[in-house]
Amino acid sequence: IHDHFSEQGRSYVVMDFIAGDTLEDYLGKYSQLLPVEMVLEIGIQLCTVLDYLHTHQPPIIFRDLKPANIMRTADNHVYLIDFGIARHFKPGKAKDTIPLGSKGYAAPEQYGKAQTTSQSDIYGLGATLHQLLTGDDPSLALFHFKPVPSSGSPIFAQLNVLLEQMVEMEMSKRPASMAMVKQELQRILAQVSAQKSSHVVKRRTFLRGCLSVVATCSAGFALATFIVEKPNVIDMLLAHPFTGTTPAHSLSPATPAHARLLSKPLYTYHGHAGSVTAVSWSPHGQYIASAGTFDSSVQVWDANTGILVIVPDLAMYPAEKRLLSRESVPALFATNGQRVDALAWSSDNIHLAAALGNDTIDSWSIGTGDERLFRFGFPGNVNALAWSPGGSRIAAVSGNRAVEVRSAATGKFIFTYTDHTQTVLTLAWSPDGKHIASGAADGIVKVWDASRGQTSVTYRGHTAAINAVSWSPDSSQIASGGTDGTVQVWDAATGRSLFTYRGHAGAVNAVAWQVGARLLPGPEARIASGGDDHTVQVWSIGPASNQAWALQGEILMYRGHAGQVTSVTWSPEGQYIASGSGDGTVQIWRAV
């Protein structure tokens, strides 16, 4: 985007000329159906652009995703066009001022029932991808989508599960973000490519250049017209241009100097049918718990062997209410078909808590013969949770921007922390139990008193959303990872920046401080970080000259995953790492 101006009551944008067809025109010219690989590539590109819009502050909801508003060039790059009804998300509004959207592609809430959110665009993308795969016009059968013909293929079965979740009538049942949809599309695309060739497939870089919006064209440049109330959206795009972040599967990170490369795990756990969103090692080291985004499961398995000891979904088998007190019999957990966004073990190794997509937290008692320890609800999606070190309290995101602290035994409300102005994405309780660190979509991390909720430090070093925070074992430092591709280590008491790690080629999704380590120079004080570049990187820092901090020793880079790394957890003794990924696996490997 080069410029914008207003004339005779209308606003215009000057931008690069795009030579291509809309997907609507392309379908009409060549075919009513597109190859599944092409559709997945298109979906991944659109997820990248829409995730950029949704994670901007304030978020921008496109609201009119359909083939007619997507331009395709000859080299299969796609561009989102016509922002005429795009709007800023306005927290607290019950519904939109004016119901807008295109019949068949608009989510149910766009018909005036509720305010549109990022989940509305997820619905529109699901309807669009369904049409590209089936040729069915969604406007002819509102809110009804037939399964994509699968011919018995497990890949199409997985794709159908994703599409069904994207076009759910209830917003809370759709995937939580475009980033999650993108992960699953990338995982499915990897399977499609693997079936077509047994050798490594060199995929194209699907997205280059910048986000483009275009309506009317002339030689060399284009003018995009908008309704008068939209200049604020365009000002945002001019002030914060989209840089065309490359999808994760095509990233080629440069190997940092002194890096030691690993690619073979001790073993790989394949129990999930879709992307793995959370992995947590039990404090005593016996079990690993993992959660899948699209298979709605919580699975607990033996950390030494990878053998499943807890099978998901008690609701399916109500007669099989067995727990780990009988080691030879698999136990069954109830997720009731809900998406699982976060997992956490209590410090006593007995209780496991899961944040479910129906605005509840469930906790189970492991190995005691009891069933559910507690279930309590929240006013909005719970996408992060943390136990207090003693296990008596639990903190969880409530209604996106607030964090509630409750009794873990009774669910009794203690207090709510409300200092964030944007969605809270991650939480971590300090090992000494005194403070909680919470990171939000606006790139801000706040440190606050765990007893009273008073903010002590606000850290503003990141330029994009915070995806992970982790405390040093002595509670003196915090490492935070973000969509800006950095891990930043800073003083928890003062907020003073100590070091910024830039080894990842893409967003950082997971950060974990080595258990039992102290932040001192040398190989014992190490941090593990995982990101969109498919890698987990283990590195250490310490004080250098003039109070500066620097890398200490070699960097360990693990490249065993075929998808984004979404979660990283250390074994209790600090020698092994379990990493979860968008490729549907959890991989256990030696990190020393």
Short mmCIF file of N, CA and C in Angstrom, two decimals, residues 256-260 522-523 537-540 551-557:
data_model
loop_
_atom_site.label_atom_id
_atom_site.label_comp_id
_atom_site.label_asym_id
_atom_site.label_seq_id
_atom_site.Cartn_x
_atom_site.Cartn_y
_atom_site.Cartn_z
N PRO A 256 22.42 -21.38 13.60
CA PRO A 256 23.27 -20.46 14.35
C PRO A 256 24.68 -21.01 14.48
N ALA A 257 25.62 -20.09 14.62
CA ALA A 257 27.00 -20.51 14.81
C ALA A 257 27.12 -21.37 16.06
N HIS A 258 27.99 -22.35 16.03
CA HIS A 258 28.26 -23.24 17.15
C HIS A 258 27.05 -24.11 17.50
N ALA A 259 26.13 -24.29 16.55
CA ALA A 259 24.95 -25.11 16.83
C ALA A 259 25.25 -26.58 16.56
N ARG A 260 24.71 -27.43 17.42
CA ARG A 260 24.80 -28.88 17.23
C ARG A 260 23.43 -29.36 16.81
N GLY A 522 27.35 -20.96 31.77
CA GLY A 522 27.68 -22.37 31.68
C GLY A 522 26.52 -23.17 31.14
N PRO A 523 26.75 -24.43 30.82
CA PRO A 523 25.74 -25.24 30.15
C PRO A 523 24.59 -25.67 31.05
N GLN A 537 15.14 -25.18 19.92
CA GLN A 537 16.52 -24.73 20.12
C GLN A 537 16.78 -24.60 21.61
N VAL A 538 17.89 -25.19 22.05
CA VAL A 538 18.28 -25.17 23.46
C VAL A 538 19.54 -24.33 23.58
N TRP A 539 19.51 -23.35 24.43
CA TRP A 539 20.60 -22.39 24.54
C TRP A 539 20.70 -21.86 25.96
N SER A 540 21.84 -21.30 26.30
CA SER A 540 22.04 -20.74 27.64
C SER A 540 22.68 -19.37 27.54
N LEU A 551 25.24 -15.24 24.93
CA LEU A 551 25.13 -16.70 24.83
C LEU A 551 26.34 -17.36 25.44
N GLN A 552 26.10 -18.50 26.08
CA GLN A 552 27.17 -19.27 26.70
C GLN A 552 27.16 -20.68 26.10
N GLY A 553 28.28 -21.11 25.53
CA GLY A 553 28.38 -22.47 25.02
C GLY A 553 27.64 -22.65 23.71
N GLU A 554 27.45 -23.91 23.33
CA GLU A 554 26.84 -24.21 22.04
C GLU A 554 25.32 -24.16 22.09
N ILE A 555 24.71 -24.02 20.92
CA ILE A 555 23.26 -24.09 20.76
C ILE A 555 22.91 -25.48 20.24
N LEU A 556 21.92 -26.10 20.85
CA LEU A 556 21.43 -27.40 20.39
C LEU A 556 20.16 -27.17 19.59
N MET A 557 20.14 -27.62 18.34
CA MET A 557 18.97 -27.42 17.48
C MET A 557 18.39 -28.78 17.10
#
